[in-house]
Amino acid sequence: AELMSDTFEGKTEGCFLYSRHWNPTNQVLSSCLAAMEGTEAGWVTGSGMAAITSAILQICNSGDHIISSITTYGGTYAFFQNWLPKYKIEVTFVDITDLKTVEQAIQSNTRIIFTETLTNPLLQVSDISELTKISKKNGLKLVVDNTFTPMIFSPHLLGADVVVHSLTKFINGKNDCVAGVICSSDEFIDSLIDVHSGTAMLLGPVLDTLRSSSIRKNLFTLHIRMKKHSENAMYLAKKMKEKGLKVRYPGLPDHSQHKTFKKMMNKDYGFGGILTLDMETTDNAGKL
């Protein structure tokens, strides 16, 4: 009876209540990703959006408020702008690089500052260390999407409370799955998968174990791939700049947050594999 009770509470090592709650395959992948991010625990999900929505809904209740970067992934923006208001959760979008504006946006009911390490698609660099100071000062949770910069940035080690990824992109690297992960403290992950009240447990965004096993195999080459992605992007950015094109890449000294990126980066892995090319008009873009 005691073993069964502890299993229901998720406290028994090697015993699993229900595959939607935990299973050994997903637990191994989650532990690997938590180790990569430097967090106590992790929980893998069926998509990157499942990771974001589960984390947000675990923290926020009706009547709460979120501050988010205005340049963010389209799916995240749509969730914040169109879905959360139905449940009376308000979101204020700000220029996340303007720290004064971020602090001015805080309200009495604010619960979260949400940002991406490198915003999609304009490649603004979020100063995680400074955002941490603001969040801690005001009793907020800092939730950071690290999808564009795995291994390059370690948001939790810079102070972020929750780190999410879409594993679909760089981490899996094979274009053959959809998945996500939430990395945080033991306390937060336990709350997510609580049998009676956990958002992840009750909404059921579980990752298929076959995909989970496949992603874990691909982790062995992630460090090699991230270095090469960065090398390739830097090469292309420099060549495009030489040809007079308007290219935005955080590895170039003229990027407005180049110094911010450099002070936070894990230097072995470069400036990332994403660059933005501004063709100025739709006609020019069409010709390309």
PDB file of C-alpha atoms in Angstrom:
ATOM      1  CA  ALA A   1       0.000   0.000   0.000  1.00  0.00           C
ATOM      2  CA  GLU A   2       2.837   2.382   0.841  1.00  0.00           C
ATOM      3  CA  LEU A   3       4.583   1.599  -2.467  1.00  0.00           C
ATOM      4  CA  MET A   4       1.387   2.248  -4.395  1.00  0.00           C
ATOM      5  CA  SER A   5       0.828   5.528  -2.568  1.00  0.00           C
ATOM      6  CA  ASP A   6       4.383   6.691  -3.292  1.00  0.00           C
ATOM      7  CA  THR A   7       4.037   5.663  -6.945  1.00  0.00           C
ATOM      8  CA  PHE A   8       0.918   7.809  -7.293  1.00  0.00           C
ATOM      9  CA  GLU A   9       2.936  10.687  -5.835  1.00  0.00           C
ATOM     10  CA  GLY A  10       5.754  10.028  -8.320  1.00  0.00           C
ATOM     11  CA  LYS A  11       8.227   9.354  -5.515  1.00  0.00           C
ATOM     12  CA  THR A  12       9.190   5.729  -6.224  1.00  0.00           C
ATOM     13  CA  GLU A  13      12.366   5.268  -8.271  1.00  0.00           C
ATOM     14  CA  GLY A  14      11.836   2.871 -11.188  1.00  0.00           C
ATOM     15  CA  CYS A  15       8.057   2.663 -10.720  1.00  0.00           C
ATOM     16  CA  PHE A  16       5.781   4.376 -13.223  1.00  0.00           C
ATOM     17  CA  LEU A  17       2.131   5.147 -12.629  1.00  0.00           C
ATOM     18  CA  TYR A  18       0.949   5.795 -16.187  1.00  0.00           C
ATOM     19  CA  SER A  19       2.831   6.498 -19.417  1.00  0.00           C
ATOM     20  CA  ARG A  20       1.230   9.925 -19.835  1.00  0.00           C
ATOM     21  CA  HIS A  21       2.646  10.809 -16.413  1.00  0.00           C
ATOM     22  CA  TRP A  22       6.124   9.270 -16.732  1.00  0.00           C
ATOM     23  CA  ASN A  23       7.784   6.405 -18.570  1.00  0.00           C
ATOM     24  CA  PRO A  24      11.419   5.266 -18.529  1.00  0.00           C
ATOM     25  CA  THR A  25      12.199   6.329 -22.114  1.00  0.00           C
ATOM     26  CA  ASN A  26      10.937   9.869 -21.697  1.00  0.00           C
ATOM     27  CA  GLN A  27      12.535  10.119 -18.271  1.00  0.00           C
ATOM     28  CA  VAL A  28      15.977   9.348 -19.699  1.00  0.00           C
ATOM     29  CA  LEU A  29      15.649  11.961 -22.466  1.00  0.00           C
ATOM     30  CA  SER A  30      14.299  14.523 -19.996  1.00  0.00           C
ATOM     31  CA  SER A  31      17.237  13.920 -17.674  1.00  0.00           C
ATOM     32  CA  CYS A  32      19.718  14.351 -20.536  1.00  0.00           C
ATOM     33  CA  LEU A  33      18.180  17.665 -21.577  1.00  0.00           C
ATOM     34  CA  ALA A  34      17.991  18.911 -17.996  1.00  0.00           C
ATOM     35  CA  ALA A  35      21.701  18.122 -17.619  1.00  0.00           C
ATOM     36  CA  MET A  36      22.427  20.073 -20.796  1.00  0.00           C
ATOM     37  CA  GLU A  37      20.529  23.089 -19.443  1.00  0.00           C
ATOM     38  CA  GLY A  38      21.880  22.775 -15.913  1.00  0.00           C
ATOM     39  CA  THR A  39      18.455  22.350 -14.312  1.00  0.00           C
ATOM     40  CA  GLU A  40      17.345  19.850 -11.686  1.00  0.00           C
ATOM     41  CA  ALA A  41      14.720  18.244 -13.901  1.00  0.00           C
ATOM     42  CA  GLY A  42      12.967  18.237 -17.249  1.00  0.00           C
ATOM     43  CA  TRP A  43       9.832  16.903 -18.909  1.00  0.00           C
ATOM     44  CA  VAL A  44       9.528  16.201 -22.647  1.00  0.00           C
ATOM     45  CA  THR A  45       6.382  17.104 -24.578  1.00  0.00           C
ATOM     46  CA  GLY A  46       4.761  16.356 -27.909  1.00  0.00           C
ATOM     47  CA  SER A  47       5.829  19.701 -29.429  1.00  0.00           C
ATOM     48  CA  GLY A  48       7.582  22.957 -28.669  1.00  0.00           C
ATOM     49  CA  MET A  49       4.219  24.696 -28.352  1.00  0.00           C
ATOM     50  CA  ALA A  50       3.122  22.018 -25.876  1.00  0.00           C
ATOM     51  CA  ALA A  51       6.161  22.899 -23.765  1.00  0.00           C
ATOM     52  CA  ILE A  52       5.385  26.638 -23.893  1.00  0.00           C
ATOM     53  CA  THR A  53       1.650  26.348 -23.243  1.00  0.00           C
ATOM     54  CA  SER A  54       2.048  23.804 -20.426  1.00  0.00           C
ATOM     55  CA  ALA A  55       4.663  25.921 -18.648  1.00  0.00           C
ATOM     56  CA  ILE A  56       2.634  29.127 -19.015  1.00  0.00           C
ATOM     57  CA  LEU A  57      -0.624  27.560 -17.846  1.00  0.00           C
ATOM     58  CA  GLN A  58       1.068  25.942 -14.853  1.00  0.00           C
ATOM     59  CA  ILE A  59       2.189  29.367 -13.629  1.00  0.00           C
ATOM     60  CA  CYS A  60      -0.741  31.592 -14.632  1.00  0.00           C
ATOM     61  CA  ASN A  61      -4.372  31.644 -13.606  1.00  0.00           C
ATOM     62  CA  SER A  62      -7.317  33.666 -14.870  1.00  0.00           C
ATOM     63  CA  GLY A  63      -6.722  37.345 -14.141  1.00  0.00           C
ATOM     64  CA  ASP A  64      -2.929  37.144 -14.375  1.00  0.00           C
ATOM     65  CA  HIS A  65      -0.615  39.131 -16.641  1.00  0.00           C
ATOM     66  CA  ILE A  66       2.422  38.228 -18.781  1.00  0.00           C
ATOM     67  CA  ILE A  67       5.138  40.398 -20.342  1.00  0.00           C
ATOM     68  CA  SER A  68       6.489  39.012 -23.618  1.00  0.00           C
ATOM     69  CA  SER A  69       8.930  39.999 -26.300  1.00  0.00           C
ATOM     70  CA  ILE A  70       6.982  41.339 -29.275  1.00  0.00           C
ATOM     71  CA  THR A  71       9.360  39.636 -31.724  1.00  0.00           C
ATOM     72  CA  THR A  72       8.574  36.032 -30.903  1.00  0.00           C
ATOM     73  CA  TYR A  73       7.695  32.839 -32.747  1.00  0.00           C
ATOM     74  CA  GLY A  74       4.362  33.143 -34.550  1.00  0.00           C
ATOM     75  CA  GLY A  75       2.749  30.230 -32.712  1.00  0.00           C
ATOM     76  CA  THR A  76       3.711  31.687 -29.351  1.00  0.00           C
ATOM     77  CA  TYR A  77       2.457  35.126 -30.367  1.00  0.00           C
ATOM     78  CA  ALA A  78      -0.880  33.673 -31.501  1.00  0.00           C
ATOM     79  CA  PHE A  79      -1.267  31.754 -28.223  1.00  0.00           C
ATOM     80  CA  PHE A  80      -0.587  34.916 -26.225  1.00  0.00           C
ATOM     81  CA  GLN A  81      -2.590  37.288 -28.405  1.00  0.00           C
ATOM     82  CA  ASN A  82      -5.594  35.166 -29.368  1.00  0.00           C
ATOM     83  CA  TRP A  83      -5.962  32.232 -26.969  1.00  0.00           C
ATOM     84  CA  LEU A  84      -4.994  33.443 -23.489  1.00  0.00           C
ATOM     85  CA  PRO A  85      -7.421  36.416 -23.471  1.00  0.00           C
ATOM     86  CA  LYS A  86     -10.324  33.933 -23.628  1.00  0.00           C
ATOM     87  CA  TYR A  87      -9.250  32.862 -20.147  1.00  0.00           C
ATOM     88  CA  LYS A  88      -8.670  36.422 -18.944  1.00  0.00           C
ATOM     89  CA  ILE A  89      -4.876  36.202 -19.017  1.00  0.00           C
ATOM     90  CA  GLU A  90      -3.500  39.463 -20.407  1.00  0.00           C
ATOM     91  CA  VAL A  91      -0.216  39.789 -22.316  1.00  0.00           C
ATOM     92  CA  THR A  92       1.771  42.984 -22.861  1.00  0.00           C
ATOM     93  CA  PHE A  93       4.231  42.842 -25.755  1.00  0.00           C
ATOM     94  CA  VAL A  94       7.427  44.883 -25.419  1.00  0.00           C
ATOM     95  CA  ASP A  95      10.831  45.433 -26.988  1.00  0.00           C
ATOM     96  CA  ILE A  96      12.667  42.921 -24.801  1.00  0.00           C
ATOM     97  CA  THR A  97      15.991  44.694 -25.383  1.00  0.00           C
ATOM     98  CA  ASP A  98      14.642  47.878 -23.746  1.00  0.00           C
ATOM     99  CA  LEU A  99      14.968  46.911 -20.090  1.00  0.00           C
ATOM    100  CA  LYS A 100      13.348  50.112 -18.830  1.00  0.00           C
ATOM    101  CA  THR A 101      10.249  49.390 -20.930  1.00  0.00           C
ATOM    102  CA  VAL A 102      10.154  45.823 -19.615  1.00  0.00           C
ATOM    103  CA  GLU A 103      10.181  47.040 -16.015  1.00  0.00           C
ATOM    104  CA  GLN A 104       7.575  49.718 -16.715  1.00  0.00           C
ATOM    105  CA  ALA A 105       5.228  47.041 -18.109  1.00  0.00           C
ATOM    106  CA  ILE A 106       5.053  45.177 -14.776  1.00  0.00           C
ATOM    107  CA  GLN A 107       1.634  45.239 -13.108  1.00  0.00           C
ATOM    108  CA  SER A 108       0.425  44.028  -9.730  1.00  0.00           C
ATOM    109  CA  ASN A 109      -0.888  40.823 -11.368  1.00  0.00           C
ATOM    110  CA  THR A 110       2.177  40.109 -13.556  1.00  0.00           C
ATOM    111  CA  ARG A 111       3.448  36.545 -13.145  1.00  0.00           C
ATOM    112  CA  ILE A 112       5.845  35.924 -16.043  1.00  0.00           C
ATOM    113  CA  ILE A 113       8.427  37.585 -18.245  1.00  0.00           C
ATOM    114  CA  PHE A 114       8.655  35.477 -21.404  1.00  0.00           C
ATOM    115  CA  THR A 115      11.315  35.770 -24.061  1.00  0.00           C
ATOM    116  CA  GLU A 116      13.459  33.858 -26.522  1.00  0.00           C
ATOM    117  CA  THR A 117      17.244  33.887 -26.204  1.00  0.00           C
ATOM    118  CA  LEU A 118      17.434  34.852 -29.853  1.00  0.00           C
ATOM    119  CA  THR A 119      14.082  36.111 -31.038  1.00  0.00           C
ATOM    120  CA  ASN A 120      12.328  34.634 -34.045  1.00  0.00           C
ATOM    121  CA  PRO A 121      12.652  35.975 -36.720  1.00  0.00           C
ATOM    122  CA  LEU A 122      14.410  39.328 -36.094  1.00  0.00           C
ATOM    123  CA  LEU A 123      17.277  37.877 -34.021  1.00  0.00           C
ATOM    124  CA  GLN A 124      17.157  40.284 -31.115  1.00  0.00           C
ATOM    125  CA  VAL A 125      19.305  39.040 -28.241  1.00  0.00           C
ATOM    126  CA  SER A 126      17.633  38.887 -24.826  1.00  0.00           C
ATOM    127  CA  ASP A 127      19.884  39.904 -21.948  1.00  0.00           C
ATOM    128  CA  ILE A 128      18.959  37.007 -19.676  1.00  0.00           C
ATOM    129  CA  SER A 129      21.135  38.209 -16.792  1.00  0.00           C
ATOM    130  CA  GLU A 130      19.464  41.618 -16.702  1.00  0.00           C
ATOM    131  CA  LEU A 131      15.973  40.186 -17.194  1.00  0.00           C
ATOM    132  CA  THR A 132      16.703  37.852 -14.272  1.00  0.00           C
ATOM    133  CA  LYS A 133      17.442  40.853 -12.050  1.00  0.00           C
ATOM    134  CA  ILE A 134      14.107  42.414 -13.014  1.00  0.00           C
ATOM    135  CA  SER A 135      12.145  39.200 -12.493  1.00  0.00           C
ATOM    136  CA  LYS A 136      13.734  38.398  -9.118  1.00  0.00           C
ATOM    137  CA  LYS A 137      13.262  41.973  -7.898  1.00  0.00           C
ATOM    138  CA  ASN A 138       9.542  41.795  -8.680  1.00  0.00           C
ATOM    139  CA  GLY A 139       8.829  38.179  -7.722  1.00  0.00           C
ATOM    140  CA  LEU A 140       8.199  37.022 -11.303  1.00  0.00           C
ATOM    141  CA  LYS A 141       9.068  33.852 -13.202  1.00  0.00           C
ATOM    142  CA  LEU A 142      11.444  34.265 -16.144  1.00  0.00           C
ATOM    143  CA  VAL A 143      10.527  31.752 -18.870  1.00  0.00           C
ATOM    144  CA  VAL A 144      13.001  31.504 -21.747  1.00  0.00           C
ATOM    145  CA  ASP A 145      12.660  29.725 -25.098  1.00  0.00           C
ATOM    146  CA  ASN A 146      16.162  28.501 -25.998  1.00  0.00           C
ATOM    147  CA  THR A 147      15.208  26.770 -29.259  1.00  0.00           C
ATOM    148  CA  PHE A 148      17.574  28.793 -31.487  1.00  0.00           C
ATOM    149  CA  THR A 149      20.613  28.465 -29.205  1.00  0.00           C
ATOM    150  CA  PRO A 150      20.969  25.036 -27.545  1.00  0.00           C
ATOM    151  CA  MET A 151      24.440  24.642 -26.002  1.00  0.00           C
ATOM    152  CA  ILE A 152      25.282  28.208 -27.070  1.00  0.00           C
ATOM    153  CA  PHE A 153      23.289  29.772 -24.225  1.00  0.00           C
ATOM    154  CA  SER A 154      22.499  28.304 -20.799  1.00  0.00           C
ATOM    155  CA  PRO A 155      19.551  30.489 -19.673  1.00  0.00           C
ATOM    156  CA  HIS A 156      19.043  28.724 -16.337  1.00  0.00           C
ATOM    157  CA  LEU A 157      22.667  29.267 -15.368  1.00  0.00           C
ATOM    158  CA  LEU A 158      22.087  32.951 -16.154  1.00  0.00           C
ATOM    159  CA  GLY A 159      19.051  32.988 -13.838  1.00  0.00           C
ATOM    160  CA  ALA A 160      16.007  31.869 -15.849  1.00  0.00           C
ATOM    161  CA  ASP A 161      13.411  29.910 -13.871  1.00  0.00           C
ATOM    162  CA  VAL A 162      12.062  27.820 -16.750  1.00  0.00           C
ATOM    163  CA  VAL A 163      13.729  26.935 -20.064  1.00  0.00           C
ATOM    164  CA  VAL A 164      11.750  25.504 -22.972  1.00  0.00           C
ATOM    165  CA  HIS A 165      12.807  24.124 -26.350  1.00  0.00           C
ATOM    166  CA  SER A 166      11.233  22.919 -29.513  1.00  0.00           C
ATOM    167  CA  LEU A 167      13.259  19.735 -29.974  1.00  0.00           C
ATOM    168  CA  THR A 168      11.972  19.626 -33.552  1.00  0.00           C
ATOM    169  CA  LYS A 169      14.693  21.991 -34.750  1.00  0.00           C
ATOM    170  CA  PHE A 170      18.376  21.928 -33.792  1.00  0.00           C
ATOM    171  CA  ILE A 171      18.270  19.409 -30.944  1.00  0.00           C
ATOM    172  CA  ASN A 172      16.764  16.549 -32.949  1.00  0.00           C
ATOM    173  CA  GLY A 173      18.350  17.831 -36.148  1.00  0.00           C
ATOM    174  CA  LYS A 174      16.881  15.218 -38.504  1.00  0.00           C
ATOM    175  CA  ASN A 175      13.574  16.774 -39.640  1.00  0.00           C
ATOM    176  CA  ASP A 176      11.719  13.619 -38.643  1.00  0.00           C
ATOM    177  CA  CYS A 177       9.842  14.459 -35.441  1.00  0.00           C
ATOM    178  CA  VAL A 178       7.902  17.075 -33.486  1.00  0.00           C
ATOM    179  CA  ALA A 179       8.776  17.431 -29.793  1.00  0.00           C
ATOM    180  CA  GLY A 180       9.529  19.850 -26.970  1.00  0.00           C
ATOM    181  CA  VAL A 181      10.927  20.005 -23.447  1.00  0.00           C
ATOM    182  CA  ILE A 182      10.467  21.999 -20.239  1.00  0.00           C
ATOM    183  CA  CYS A 183      13.557  22.281 -18.001  1.00  0.00           C
ATOM    184  CA  SER A 184      13.308  23.705 -14.496  1.00  0.00           C
ATOM    185  CA  SER A 185      13.529  22.894 -10.796  1.00  0.00           C
ATOM    186  CA  ASP A 186      12.348  19.605  -9.297  1.00  0.00           C
ATOM    187  CA  GLU A 187       9.551  21.537  -7.615  1.00  0.00           C
ATOM    188  CA  PHE A 188       8.241  23.038 -10.866  1.00  0.00           C
ATOM    189  CA  ILE A 189       8.432  19.789 -12.851  1.00  0.00           C
ATOM    190  CA  ASP A 190       6.695  17.931 -10.017  1.00  0.00           C
ATOM    191  CA  SER A 191       3.912  20.516 -10.095  1.00  0.00           C
ATOM    192  CA  LEU A 192       3.564  20.090 -13.883  1.00  0.00           C
ATOM    193  CA  ILE A 193       3.033  16.344 -13.625  1.00  0.00           C
ATOM    194  CA  ASP A 194       1.021  16.284 -10.402  1.00  0.00           C
ATOM    195  CA  VAL A 195      -1.692  13.672 -10.868  1.00  0.00           C
ATOM    196  CA  HIS A 196      -4.441  15.930  -9.510  1.00  0.00           C
ATOM    197  CA  SER A 197      -3.491  19.424 -10.739  1.00  0.00           C
ATOM    198  CA  GLY A 198      -0.491  19.308 -13.095  1.00  0.00           C
ATOM    199  CA  THR A 199      -1.042  20.993 -16.441  1.00  0.00           C
ATOM    200  CA  ALA A 200       1.154  18.516 -18.314  1.00  0.00           C
ATOM    201  CA  MET A 201      -0.506  15.532 -16.650  1.00  0.00           C
ATOM    202  CA  LEU A 202      -4.074  16.686 -17.184  1.00  0.00           C
ATOM    203  CA  LEU A 203      -3.798  18.206 -20.675  1.00  0.00           C
ATOM    204  CA  GLY A 204      -1.752  15.226 -21.874  1.00  0.00           C
ATOM    205  CA  PRO A 205       0.906  16.692 -24.218  1.00  0.00           C
ATOM    206  CA  VAL A 206       3.080  13.579 -23.819  1.00  0.00           C
ATOM    207  CA  LEU A 207       5.848  12.704 -26.286  1.00  0.00           C
ATOM    208  CA  ASP A 208       5.685   9.360 -28.075  1.00  0.00           C
ATOM    209  CA  THR A 209       8.371   7.032 -26.671  1.00  0.00           C
ATOM    210  CA  LEU A 210       9.657   5.981 -30.103  1.00  0.00           C
ATOM    211  CA  ARG A 211      10.357   9.628 -30.992  1.00  0.00           C
ATOM    212  CA  SER A 212      11.873  10.143 -27.568  1.00  0.00           C
ATOM    213  CA  SER A 213      14.324   7.313 -28.100  1.00  0.00           C
ATOM    214  CA  SER A 214      15.256   8.644 -31.539  1.00  0.00           C
ATOM    215  CA  ILE A 215      15.927  12.164 -30.228  1.00  0.00           C
ATOM    216  CA  ARG A 216      18.165  10.807 -27.478  1.00  0.00           C
ATOM    217  CA  LYS A 217      20.362   9.080 -30.079  1.00  0.00           C
ATOM    218  CA  ASN A 218      20.681  12.360 -31.973  1.00  0.00           C
ATOM    219  CA  LEU A 219      21.892  14.191 -28.868  1.00  0.00           C
ATOM    220  CA  PHE A 220      25.284  12.524 -29.256  1.00  0.00           C
ATOM    221  CA  THR A 221      26.058  14.716 -32.283  1.00  0.00           C
ATOM    222  CA  LEU A 222      24.445  17.961 -31.059  1.00  0.00           C
ATOM    223  CA  HIS A 223      27.729  19.583 -29.990  1.00  0.00           C
ATOM    224  CA  ILE A 224      29.273  18.880 -33.406  1.00  0.00           C
ATOM    225  CA  ARG A 225      26.222  20.085 -35.290  1.00  0.00           C
ATOM    226  CA  MET A 226      25.876  23.341 -33.336  1.00  0.00           C
ATOM    227  CA  LYS A 227      29.510  24.267 -34.000  1.00  0.00           C
ATOM    228  CA  LYS A 228      29.063  23.592 -37.722  1.00  0.00           C
ATOM    229  CA  HIS A 229      25.746  25.468 -37.911  1.00  0.00           C
ATOM    230  CA  SER A 230      27.489  28.499 -36.417  1.00  0.00           C
ATOM    231  CA  GLU A 231      30.467  28.221 -38.765  1.00  0.00           C
ATOM    232  CA  ASN A 232      28.185  27.981 -41.812  1.00  0.00           C
ATOM    233  CA  ALA A 233      25.997  30.890 -40.732  1.00  0.00           C
ATOM    234  CA  MET A 234      29.009  33.115 -40.051  1.00  0.00           C
ATOM    235  CA  TYR A 235      30.453  32.300 -43.475  1.00  0.00           C
ATOM    236  CA  LEU A 236      27.177  33.120 -45.231  1.00  0.00           C
ATOM    237  CA  ALA A 237      26.614  36.293 -43.190  1.00  0.00           C
ATOM    238  CA  LYS A 238      30.056  37.641 -44.117  1.00  0.00           C
ATOM    239  CA  LYS A 239      29.665  36.779 -47.805  1.00  0.00           C
ATOM    240  CA  MET A 240      26.218  38.402 -47.980  1.00  0.00           C
ATOM    241  CA  LYS A 241      27.521  41.502 -46.244  1.00  0.00           C
ATOM    242  CA  GLU A 242      30.414  41.712 -48.717  1.00  0.00           C
ATOM    243  CA  LYS A 243      27.852  41.715 -51.540  1.00  0.00           C
ATOM    244  CA  GLY A 244      26.038  44.670 -49.980  1.00  0.00           C
ATOM    245  CA  LEU A 245      23.018  42.731 -48.717  1.00  0.00           C
ATOM    246  CA  LYS A 246      21.297  43.696 -45.461  1.00  0.00           C
ATOM    247  CA  VAL A 247      22.057  40.702 -43.280  1.00  0.00           C
ATOM    248  CA  ARG A 248      21.345  40.437 -39.570  1.00  0.00           C
ATOM    249  CA  TYR A 249      23.480  37.950 -37.636  1.00  0.00           C
ATOM    250  CA  PRO A 250      24.552  38.226 -33.985  1.00  0.00           C
ATOM    251  CA  GLY A 251      28.076  37.123 -34.855  1.00  0.00           C
ATOM    252  CA  LEU A 252      28.669  40.288 -36.885  1.00  0.00           C
ATOM    253  CA  PRO A 253      30.035  43.238 -34.873  1.00  0.00           C
ATOM    254  CA  ASP A 254      27.410  45.594 -36.335  1.00  0.00           C
ATOM    255  CA  HIS A 255      24.549  43.572 -34.798  1.00  0.00           C
ATOM    256  CA  SER A 256      22.990  45.829 -32.164  1.00  0.00           C
ATOM    257  CA  GLN A 257      23.232  43.179 -29.428  1.00  0.00           C
ATOM    258  CA  HIS A 258      26.540  41.598 -30.505  1.00  0.00           C
ATOM    259  CA  LYS A 259      28.219  42.460 -27.183  1.00  0.00           C
ATOM    260  CA  THR A 260      25.239  41.175 -25.195  1.00  0.00           C
ATOM    261  CA  PHE A 261      25.455  37.865 -27.046  1.00  0.00           C
ATOM    262  CA  LYS A 262      29.202  37.590 -26.443  1.00  0.00           C
ATOM    263  CA  LYS A 263      28.936  38.119 -22.683  1.00  0.00           C
ATOM    264  CA  MET A 264      26.370  35.295 -22.313  1.00  0.00           C
ATOM    265  CA  MET A 265      27.548  32.720 -24.858  1.00  0.00           C
ATOM    266  CA  ASN A 266      29.304  29.432 -24.251  1.00  0.00           C
ATOM    267  CA  LYS A 267      32.161  30.303 -26.566  1.00  0.00           C
ATOM    268  CA  ASP A 268      32.857  26.851 -28.037  1.00  0.00           C
ATOM    269  CA  TYR A 269      29.644  26.843 -30.052  1.00  0.00           C
ATOM    270  CA  GLY A 270      29.654  30.153 -31.935  1.00  0.00           C
ATOM    271  CA  PHE A 271      26.802  32.551 -32.635  1.00  0.00           C
ATOM    272  CA  GLY A 272      24.153  30.129 -33.869  1.00  0.00           C
ATOM    273  CA  GLY A 273      22.870  28.835 -37.155  1.00  0.00           C
ATOM    274  CA  ILE A 274      20.187  31.433 -37.942  1.00  0.00           C
ATOM    275  CA  LEU A 275      20.596  34.657 -39.917  1.00  0.00           C
ATOM    276  CA  THR A 276      18.045  37.088 -41.308  1.00  0.00           C
ATOM    277  CA  LEU A 277      18.262  38.662 -44.762  1.00  0.00           C
ATOM    278  CA  ASP A 278      16.337  41.898 -45.306  1.00  0.00           C
ATOM    279  CA  MET A 279      15.387  42.230 -48.988  1.00  0.00           C
ATOM    280  CA  GLU A 280      13.571  45.533 -48.228  1.00  0.00           C
ATOM    281  CA  THR A 281      10.650  44.981 -50.636  1.00  0.00           C
ATOM    282  CA  THR A 282       8.377  42.075 -51.511  1.00  0.00           C
ATOM    283  CA  ASP A 283       9.435  42.406 -55.152  1.00  0.00           C
ATOM    284  CA  ASN A 284      13.081  41.914 -54.225  1.00  0.00           C
ATOM    285  CA  ALA A 285      12.169  38.974 -52.020  1.00  0.00           C
ATOM    286  CA  GLY A 286      10.174  37.450 -54.863  1.00  0.00           C
ATOM    287  CA  LYS A 287      13.160  37.705 -57.209  1.00  0.00           C
ATOM    288  CA  LEU A 288      15.333  35.896 -54.688  1.00  0.00           C
TER     289      LEU A 288
END
